[in-house]
Amino acid sequence: MENKTEIAFFDLETTFPTPPGQRRAILEFGAILVCPQKLQELWRYSTLVRPSNPKLISSLSARCNGITPEAVVLAPSFADIADTVYDILHGRIWAGHNIVRFDCVLIREAFAEIGRTAPEPQGTIDTLALLTQRFGTRAGDMKMASLATYLGLGKQTHRSLDDVKMNIEVLKYCATVLFLESSLPDTFPENHWVSPNAASLQQDVTMEENPILQPPEMPSTVTVPESCSDSLGFLEPDEVSLPSIRALHVPFFRGSQRVKLFYEGAILQLCCPRLRIRFGISKKYSDHAGRPKLSFVVDASPSLCGVLDTCDRIVQKFYAESGCSSDWRCVVSRKQAYVNYPTVRLRMNSHHLSLFSLFIHDEILSIPTAVNGDVAPYATDMYQKEPSGTTQKLIFSKFDATELDTYFKPGTFVDSYLSLNPYDYQQRSGIQLVATKLVIHNE
């Protein structure tokens, strides 16, 4: 491999996958070669890219980045620019925001589609992981738009070359702050700097495995607007009038905001009685501390699926109108193998707390646990209901996956009390269902 000393900062703009699960097509490629010693721009390149199927550019895609089908009619195809992209990237250090899980993957897929060998980097700098690890979560979700707002650098345009330039400026600003803090620790204590712009940031619930990408703290309750309350409590799906559901921004983490679902002036929460367990406890995945992330699968009722489908549409539209281009993960999944049993994916909320999680038929429902040494009581209240109607709270002295096997057996029914938490993180967005209470029927 040729030794190329420049760092290649690059960014892609793509189609927005509609329906969810559809592959993305590259609409724009932009790159800036930077001197690693001075972070000085040496050369730049950008071009629109005509996808093989222009129909992939939906109205939602156009709203996200402003690239319309008409704009790419005369643009080159990816095959036409492949040699240039290869020369820019191959043998250099690749840099960009969230490129490991997004841009790098799409570049390799694009070369594979045209039967070409993909470029290979000397190394990769993902500024999302780097800045989250070194800069903390001062800018909320640490997305490029949030960082730019936090640092007063303007609004992200979601165009490749503009985003690359903003990425480089963000990196310079953050490096300066970290340098001052390390040089004058008494004057600039850790996490001292709270930007006046921070109130406009949106902090979403983190859904990923890597513990360094988690916010250092999270309140157990969310402060809602003055006009709203939580007096409605938990509603059964049949009690919910679908046209009354709406999404709003509410105050959240250190002056930031997040999206919540509301129903008639209160945060929407669901009570789902007698969900039948189809598959028992799974111990396939572990958290950063080595504790298993547990899950089980239940059948979801038609009324529950109706509410969740509506919530999906509302939140997806809300995010799209805010400029979000992340892959949408539907709560309700209708797999071919279970055509008569709609499924719901509830993903793990991996925070500084350890978590127990519940599938609602392929959908993981998070059950947080507060860990104190070897003692890990589940934050979700769990009860066992006897045939006589007597209900007893289950007390666990430690995190023990095996112990739970006896309670969560296939065919067992559970009453589930759920909160619905929209998230948008690392090019993935959707709704997380979190169990605050479970009642296990001992029949």
PDB file of N, CA, C and O in Angstrom, residues 377-434:
ATOM      1  N   PRO A 377     -30.304  -5.271  42.168  1.00  0.00           N
ATOM      2  CA  PRO A 377     -31.767  -5.349  42.125  1.00  0.00           C
ATOM      3  C   PRO A 377     -32.275  -4.736  40.831  1.00  0.00           C
ATOM      4  O   PRO A 377     -31.739  -3.749  40.346  1.00  0.00           O
ATOM      5  N   TYR A 378     -33.307  -5.329  40.248  1.00  0.00           N
ATOM      6  CA  TYR A 378     -33.837  -4.823  38.985  1.00  0.00           C
ATOM      7  C   TYR A 378     -34.615  -3.545  39.221  1.00  0.00           C
ATOM      8  O   TYR A 378     -35.431  -3.457  40.146  1.00  0.00           O
ATOM      9  N   ALA A 379     -34.357  -2.538  38.400  1.00  0.00           N
ATOM     10  CA  ALA A 379     -35.089  -1.279  38.523  1.00  0.00           C
ATOM     11  C   ALA A 379     -36.554  -1.471  38.159  1.00  0.00           C
ATOM     12  O   ALA A 379     -37.420  -0.757  38.642  1.00  0.00           O
ATOM     13  N   THR A 380     -36.840  -2.410  37.271  1.00  0.00           N
ATOM     14  CA  THR A 380     -38.221  -2.755  36.961  1.00  0.00           C
ATOM     15  C   THR A 380     -38.797  -3.606  38.094  1.00  0.00           C
ATOM     16  O   THR A 380     -38.179  -4.595  38.501  1.00  0.00           O
ATOM     17  N   ASP A 381     -39.936  -3.209  38.607  1.00  0.00           N
ATOM     18  CA  ASP A 381     -40.602  -4.007  39.642  1.00  0.00           C
ATOM     19  C   ASP A 381     -41.185  -5.259  39.014  1.00  0.00           C
ATOM     20  O   ASP A 381     -41.875  -5.189  37.987  1.00  0.00           O
ATOM     21  N   MET A 382     -40.916  -6.410  39.621  1.00  0.00           N
ATOM     22  CA  MET A 382     -41.442  -7.678  39.120  1.00  0.00           C
ATOM     23  C   MET A 382     -42.241  -8.377  40.216  1.00  0.00           C
ATOM     24  O   MET A 382     -41.802  -8.451  41.367  1.00  0.00           O
ATOM     25  N   TYR A 383     -43.413  -8.864  39.847  1.00  0.00           N
ATOM     26  CA  TYR A 383     -44.329  -9.517  40.779  1.00  0.00           C
ATOM     27  C   TYR A 383     -44.740 -10.871  40.222  1.00  0.00           C
ATOM     28  O   TYR A 383     -44.723 -11.091  39.007  1.00  0.00           O
ATOM     29  N   GLN A 384     -45.150 -11.765  41.125  1.00  0.00           N
ATOM     30  CA  GLN A 384     -45.718 -13.042  40.712  1.00  0.00           C
ATOM     31  C   GLN A 384     -47.152 -13.118  41.224  1.00  0.00           C
ATOM     32  O   GLN A 384     -47.417 -12.882  42.398  1.00  0.00           O
ATOM     33  N   LYS A 385     -48.072 -13.444  40.309  1.00  0.00           N
ATOM     34  CA  LYS A 385     -49.491 -13.516  40.642  1.00  0.00           C
ATOM     35  C   LYS A 385     -49.934 -14.968  40.699  1.00  0.00           C
ATOM     36  O   LYS A 385     -49.789 -15.714  39.729  1.00  0.00           O
ATOM     37  N   GLU A 386     -50.485 -15.361  41.853  1.00  0.00           N
ATOM     38  CA  GLU A 386     -50.939 -16.730  42.047  1.00  0.00           C
ATOM     39  C   GLU A 386     -52.354 -16.911  41.490  1.00  0.00           C
ATOM     40  O   GLU A 386     -53.084 -15.937  41.286  1.00  0.00           O
ATOM     41  N   PRO A 387     -52.790 -18.168  41.248  1.00  0.00           N
ATOM     42  CA  PRO A 387     -54.152 -18.415  40.747  1.00  0.00           C
ATOM     43  C   PRO A 387     -55.230 -17.847  41.672  1.00  0.00           C
ATOM     44  O   PRO A 387     -56.318 -17.490  41.207  1.00  0.00           O
ATOM     45  N   SER A 388     -54.925 -17.747  42.952  1.00  0.00           N
ATOM     46  CA  SER A 388     -55.893 -17.205  43.916  1.00  0.00           C
ATOM     47  C   SER A 388     -56.074 -15.708  43.767  1.00  0.00           C
ATOM     48  O   SER A 388     -57.000 -15.121  44.330  1.00  0.00           O
ATOM     49  N   GLY A 389     -55.184 -15.079  42.999  1.00  0.00           N
ATOM     50  CA  GLY A 389     -55.237 -13.632  42.844  1.00  0.00           C
ATOM     51  C   GLY A 389     -54.236 -12.898  43.707  1.00  0.00           C
ATOM     52  O   GLY A 389     -54.038 -11.685  43.555  1.00  0.00           O
ATOM     53  N   THR A 390     -53.594 -13.606  44.627  1.00  0.00           N
ATOM     54  CA  THR A 390     -52.574 -12.998  45.485  1.00  0.00           C
ATOM     55  C   THR A 390     -51.340 -12.644  44.653  1.00  0.00           C
ATOM     56  O   THR A 390     -50.863 -13.452  43.848  1.00  0.00           O
ATOM     57  N   THR A 391     -50.835 -11.430  44.854  1.00  0.00           N
ATOM     58  CA  THR A 391     -49.655 -10.964  44.126  1.00  0.00           C
ATOM     59  C   THR A 391     -48.526 -10.687  45.102  1.00  0.00           C
ATOM     60  O   THR A 391     -48.720  -9.993  46.110  1.00  0.00           O
ATOM     61  N   GLN A 392     -47.348 -11.216  44.804  1.00  0.00           N
ATOM     62  CA  GLN A 392     -46.187 -11.051  45.673  1.00  0.00           C
ATOM     63  C   GLN A 392     -45.026 -10.479  44.872  1.00  0.00           C
ATOM     64  O   GLN A 392     -44.738 -10.932  43.769  1.00  0.00           O
ATOM     65  N   LYS A 393     -44.352  -9.484  45.444  1.00  0.00           N
ATOM     66  CA  LYS A 393     -43.216  -8.873  44.761  1.00  0.00           C
ATOM     67  C   LYS A 393     -42.014  -9.807  44.811  1.00  0.00           C
ATOM     68  O   LYS A 393     -41.718 -10.421  45.838  1.00  0.00           O
ATOM     69  N   LEU A 394     -41.313  -9.915  43.673  1.00  0.00           N
ATOM     70  CA  LEU A 394     -40.114 -10.741  43.596  1.00  0.00           C
ATOM     71  C   LEU A 394     -38.902  -9.914  43.989  1.00  0.00           C
ATOM     72  O   LEU A 394     -38.668  -8.831  43.449  1.00  0.00           O
ATOM     73  N   ILE A 395     -38.129 -10.406  44.939  1.00  0.00           N
ATOM     74  CA  ILE A 395     -36.940  -9.714  45.425  1.00  0.00           C
ATOM     75  C   ILE A 395     -35.714 -10.501  44.990  1.00  0.00           C
ATOM     76  O   ILE A 395     -35.593 -11.706  45.277  1.00  0.00           O
ATOM     77  N   PHE A 396     -34.796  -9.835  44.290  1.00  0.00           N
ATOM     78  CA  PHE A 396     -33.571 -10.480  43.834  1.00  0.00           C
ATOM     79  C   PHE A 396     -32.381  -9.818  44.520  1.00  0.00           C
ATOM     80  O   PHE A 396     -32.250  -8.597  44.521  1.00  0.00           O
ATOM     81  N   SER A 397     -31.495 -10.628  45.082  1.00  0.00           N
ATOM     82  CA  SER A 397     -30.336 -10.086  45.797  1.00  0.00           C
ATOM     83  C   SER A 397     -29.148  -9.850  44.879  1.00  0.00           C
ATOM     84  O   SER A 397     -28.206  -9.165  45.244  1.00  0.00           O
ATOM     85  N   LYS A 398     -29.182 -10.432  43.677  1.00  0.00           N
ATOM     86  CA  LYS A 398     -28.069 -10.250  42.746  1.00  0.00           C
ATOM     87  C   LYS A 398     -28.569 -10.459  41.324  1.00  0.00           C
ATOM     88  O   LYS A 398     -29.680 -10.957  41.100  1.00  0.00           O
ATOM     89  N   PHE A 399     -27.725 -10.070  40.369  1.00  0.00           N
ATOM     90  CA  PHE A 399     -28.040 -10.256  38.954  1.00  0.00           C
ATOM     91  C   PHE A 399     -27.769 -11.705  38.604  1.00  0.00           C
ATOM     92  O   PHE A 399     -26.616 -12.138  38.535  1.00  0.00           O
ATOM     93  N   ASP A 400     -28.810 -12.497  38.423  1.00  0.00           N
ATOM     94  CA  ASP A 400     -28.663 -13.932  38.182  1.00  0.00           C
ATOM     95  C   ASP A 400     -29.622 -14.348  37.072  1.00  0.00           C
ATOM     96  O   ASP A 400     -30.816 -14.517  37.297  1.00  0.00           O
ATOM     97  N   ALA A 401     -29.083 -14.520  35.869  1.00  0.00           N
ATOM     98  CA  ALA A 401     -29.920 -14.855  34.721  1.00  0.00           C
ATOM     99  C   ALA A 401     -30.584 -16.207  34.887  1.00  0.00           C
ATOM    100  O   ALA A 401     -31.735 -16.408  34.512  1.00  0.00           O
ATOM    101  N   THR A 402     -29.865 -17.142  35.476  1.00  0.00           N
ATOM    102  CA  THR A 402     -30.407 -18.497  35.638  1.00  0.00           C
ATOM    103  C   THR A 402     -31.621 -18.495  36.551  1.00  0.00           C
ATOM    104  O   THR A 402     -32.594 -19.231  36.324  1.00  0.00           O
ATOM    105  N   GLU A 403     -31.584 -17.671  37.584  1.00  0.00           N
ATOM    106  CA  GLU A 403     -32.686 -17.609  38.528  1.00  0.00           C
ATOM    107  C   GLU A 403     -33.992 -17.183  37.853  1.00  0.00           C
ATOM    108  O   GLU A 403     -35.078 -17.607  38.234  1.00  0.00           O
ATOM    109  N   LEU A 404     -33.877 -16.350  36.818  1.00  0.00           N
ATOM    110  CA  LEU A 404     -35.063 -15.849  36.143  1.00  0.00           C
ATOM    111  C   LEU A 404     -35.693 -16.871  35.201  1.00  0.00           C
ATOM    112  O   LEU A 404     -36.844 -16.723  34.806  1.00  0.00           O
ATOM    113  N   ASP A 405     -34.937 -17.910  34.844  1.00  0.00           N
ATOM    114  CA  ASP A 405     -35.475 -18.932  33.941  1.00  0.00           C
ATOM    115  C   ASP A 405     -36.751 -19.559  34.484  1.00  0.00           C
ATOM    116  O   ASP A 405     -37.656 -19.935  33.726  1.00  0.00           O
ATOM    117  N   THR A 406     -36.820 -19.701  35.792  1.00  0.00           N
ATOM    118  CA  THR A 406     -37.977 -20.371  36.402  1.00  0.00           C
ATOM    119  C   THR A 406     -39.241 -19.535  36.301  1.00  0.00           C
ATOM    120  O   THR A 406     -40.353 -20.073  36.402  1.00  0.00           O
ATOM    121  N   TYR A 407     -39.094 -18.226  36.112  1.00  0.00           N
ATOM    122  CA  TYR A 407     -40.255 -17.343  36.046  1.00  0.00           C
ATOM    123  C   TYR A 407     -40.710 -17.096  34.604  1.00  0.00           C
ATOM    124  O   TYR A 407     -41.902 -16.995  34.333  1.00  0.00           O
ATOM    125  N   PHE A 408     -39.758 -16.974  33.681  1.00  0.00           N
ATOM    126  CA  PHE A 408     -40.090 -16.598  32.315  1.00  0.00           C
ATOM    127  C   PHE A 408     -40.044 -17.818  31.399  1.00  0.00           C
ATOM    128  O   PHE A 408     -39.154 -17.969  30.558  1.00  0.00           O
ATOM    129  N   LYS A 409     -41.017 -18.709  31.575  1.00  0.00           N
ATOM    130  CA  LYS A 409     -41.102 -19.930  30.790  1.00  0.00           C
ATOM    131  C   LYS A 409     -42.062 -19.744  29.609  1.00  0.00           C
ATOM    132  O   LYS A 409     -43.036 -19.001  29.715  1.00  0.00           O
ATOM    133  N   PRO A 410     -41.814 -20.412  28.477  1.00  0.00           N
ATOM    134  CA  PRO A 410     -42.763 -20.344  27.348  1.00  0.00           C
ATOM    135  C   PRO A 410     -44.156 -20.753  27.792  1.00  0.00           C
ATOM    136  O   PRO A 410     -44.331 -21.719  28.537  1.00  0.00           O
ATOM    137  N   GLY A 411     -45.147 -20.006  27.347  1.00  0.00           N
ATOM    138  CA  GLY A 411     -46.530 -20.265  27.711  1.00  0.00           C
ATOM    139  C   GLY A 411     -47.008 -19.482  28.908  1.00  0.00           C
ATOM    140  O   GLY A 411     -48.211 -19.377  29.150  1.00  0.00           O
ATOM    141  N   THR A 412     -46.082 -18.891  29.665  1.00  0.00           N
ATOM    142  CA  THR A 412     -46.449 -18.071  30.819  1.00  0.00           C
ATOM    143  C   THR A 412     -46.992 -16.724  30.345  1.00  0.00           C
ATOM    144  O   THR A 412     -46.548 -16.187  29.329  1.00  0.00           O
ATOM    145  N   PHE A 413     -47.945 -16.185  31.082  1.00  0.00           N
ATOM    146  CA  PHE A 413     -48.497 -14.868  30.755  1.00  0.00           C
ATOM    147  C   PHE A 413     -47.910 -13.812  31.687  1.00  0.00           C
ATOM    148  O   PHE A 413     -47.695 -14.056  32.880  1.00  0.00           O
ATOM    149  N   VAL A 414     -47.655 -12.609  31.121  1.00  0.00           N
ATOM    150  CA  VAL A 414     -47.148 -11.490  31.923  1.00  0.00           C
ATOM    151  C   VAL A 414     -47.969 -10.241  31.619  1.00  0.00           C
ATOM    152  O   VAL A 414     -48.368  -9.999  30.474  1.00  0.00           O
ATOM    153  N   ASP A 415     -48.242  -9.456  32.671  1.00  0.00           N
ATOM    154  CA  ASP A 415     -48.806  -8.123  32.500  1.00  0.00           C
ATOM    155  C   ASP A 415     -47.629  -7.152  32.444  1.00  0.00           C
ATOM    156  O   ASP A 415     -46.772  -7.158  33.336  1.00  0.00           O
ATOM    157  N   SER A 416     -47.569  -6.329  31.404  1.00  0.00           N
ATOM    158  CA  SER A 416     -46.417  -5.453  31.191  1.00  0.00           C
ATOM    159  C   SER A 416     -46.842  -3.994  31.219  1.00  0.00           C
ATOM    160  O   SER A 416     -47.790  -3.607  30.529  1.00  0.00           O
ATOM    161  N   TYR A 417     -46.133  -3.192  32.000  1.00  0.00           N
ATOM    162  CA  TYR A 417     -46.369  -1.762  32.095  1.00  0.00           C
ATOM    163  C   TYR A 417     -45.191  -1.067  31.412  1.00  0.00           C
ATOM    164  O   TYR A 417     -44.051  -1.162  31.875  1.00  0.00           O
ATOM    165  N   LEU A 418     -45.490  -0.386  30.301  1.00  0.00           N
ATOM    166  CA  LEU A 418     -44.442   0.059  29.390  1.00  0.00           C
ATOM    167  C   LEU A 418     -44.420   1.570  29.215  1.00  0.00           C
ATOM    168  O   LEU A 418     -45.460   2.210  29.114  1.00  0.00           O
ATOM    169  N   SER A 419     -43.210   2.134  29.131  1.00  0.00           N
ATOM    170  CA  SER A 419     -43.038   3.493  28.637  1.00  0.00           C
ATOM    171  C   SER A 419     -42.454   3.417  27.234  1.00  0.00           C
ATOM    172  O   SER A 419     -41.795   2.437  26.878  1.00  0.00           O
ATOM    173  N   LEU A 420     -42.698   4.443  26.413  1.00  0.00           N
ATOM    174  CA  LEU A 420     -42.262   4.462  25.015  1.00  0.00           C
ATOM    175  C   LEU A 420     -41.265   5.594  24.841  1.00  0.00           C
ATOM    176  O   LEU A 420     -41.632   6.767  24.958  1.00  0.00           O
ATOM    177  N   ASN A 421     -40.018   5.263  24.545  1.00  0.00           N
ATOM    178  CA  ASN A 421     -38.958   6.258  24.458  1.00  0.00           C
ATOM    179  C   ASN A 421     -38.391   6.348  23.042  1.00  0.00           C
ATOM    180  O   ASN A 421     -37.629   5.468  22.624  1.00  0.00           O
ATOM    181  N   PRO A 422     -38.724   7.380  22.277  1.00  0.00           N
ATOM    182  CA  PRO A 422     -38.100   7.557  20.961  1.00  0.00           C
ATOM    183  C   PRO A 422     -36.603   7.812  21.103  1.00  0.00           C
ATOM    184  O   PRO A 422     -36.154   8.430  22.075  1.00  0.00           O
ATOM    185  N   TYR A 423     -35.817   7.344  20.147  1.00  0.00           N
ATOM    186  CA  TYR A 423     -34.375   7.570  20.154  1.00  0.00           C
ATOM    187  C   TYR A 423     -33.889   7.836  18.739  1.00  0.00           C
ATOM    188  O   TYR A 423     -34.504   7.440  17.759  1.00  0.00           O
ATOM    189  N   ASP A 424     -32.771   8.551  18.647  1.00  0.00           N
ATOM    190  CA  ASP A 424     -32.089   8.780  17.375  1.00  0.00           C
ATOM    191  C   ASP A 424     -30.613   8.813  17.687  1.00  0.00           C
ATOM    192  O   ASP A 424     -30.109   9.778  18.250  1.00  0.00           O
ATOM    193  N   TYR A 425     -29.905   7.737  17.354  1.00  0.00           N
ATOM    194  CA  TYR A 425     -28.511   7.619  17.761  1.00  0.00           C
ATOM    195  C   TYR A 425     -27.723   6.832  16.730  1.00  0.00           C
ATOM    196  O   TYR A 425     -28.132   5.751  16.312  1.00  0.00           O
ATOM    197  N   GLN A 426     -26.566   7.407  16.314  1.00  0.00           N
ATOM    198  CA  GLN A 426     -25.655   6.745  15.384  1.00  0.00           C
ATOM    199  C   GLN A 426     -26.379   6.164  14.170  1.00  0.00           C
ATOM    200  O   GLN A 426     -26.288   4.982  13.847  1.00  0.00           O
ATOM    201  N   GLN A 427     -27.131   7.032  13.492  1.00  0.00           N
ATOM    202  CA  GLN A 427     -27.835   6.681  12.253  1.00  0.00           C
ATOM    203  C   GLN A 427     -28.893   5.607  12.451  1.00  0.00           C
ATOM    204  O   GLN A 427     -29.294   4.936  11.500  1.00  0.00           O
ATOM    205  N   ARG A 428     -29.363   5.439  13.679  1.00  0.00           N
ATOM    206  CA  ARG A 428     -30.466   4.525  13.953  1.00  0.00           C
ATOM    207  C   ARG A 428     -31.493   5.263  14.798  1.00  0.00           C
ATOM    208  O   ARG A 428     -31.147   5.956  15.751  1.00  0.00           O
ATOM    209  N   SER A 429     -32.737   5.102  14.424  1.00  0.00           N
ATOM    210  CA  SER A 429     -33.792   5.740  15.197  1.00  0.00           C
ATOM    211  C   SER A 429     -34.981   4.803  15.293  1.00  0.00           C
ATOM    212  O   SER A 429     -35.158   3.899  14.474  1.00  0.00           O
ATOM    213  N   GLY A 430     -35.790   5.029  16.300  1.00  0.00           N
ATOM    214  CA  GLY A 430     -36.948   4.184  16.524  1.00  0.00           C
ATOM    215  C   GLY A 430     -37.567   4.503  17.870  1.00  0.00           C
ATOM    216  O   GLY A 430     -37.396   5.598  18.396  1.00  0.00           O
ATOM    217  N   ILE A 431     -38.296   3.555  18.433  1.00  0.00           N
ATOM    218  CA  ILE A 431     -38.941   3.719  19.726  1.00  0.00           C
ATOM    219  C   ILE A 431     -38.553   2.543  20.613  1.00  0.00           C
ATOM    220  O   ILE A 431     -38.702   1.390  20.210  1.00  0.00           O
ATOM    221  N   GLN A 432     -38.062   2.843  21.787  1.00  0.00           N
ATOM    222  CA  GLN A 432     -37.690   1.817  22.755  1.00  0.00           C
ATOM    223  C   GLN A 432     -38.815   1.653  23.768  1.00  0.00           C
ATOM    224  O   GLN A 432     -39.278   2.632  24.338  1.00  0.00           O
ATOM    225  N   LEU A 433     -39.241   0.421  23.974  1.00  0.00           N
ATOM    226  CA  LEU A 433     -40.230   0.126  25.004  1.00  0.00           C
ATOM    227  C   LEU A 433     -39.517  -0.309  26.270  1.00  0.00           C
ATOM    228  O   LEU A 433     -38.739  -1.253  26.250  1.00  0.00           O
ATOM    229  N   VAL A 434     -39.783   0.382  27.377  1.00  0.00           N
ATOM    230  CA  VAL A 434     -39.107   0.096  28.636  1.00  0.00           C
ATOM    231  C   VAL A 434     -40.128  -0.378  29.654  1.00  0.00           C
ATOM    232  O   VAL A 434     -41.137   0.298  29.894  1.00  0.00           O
TER     233      VAL A 434
END
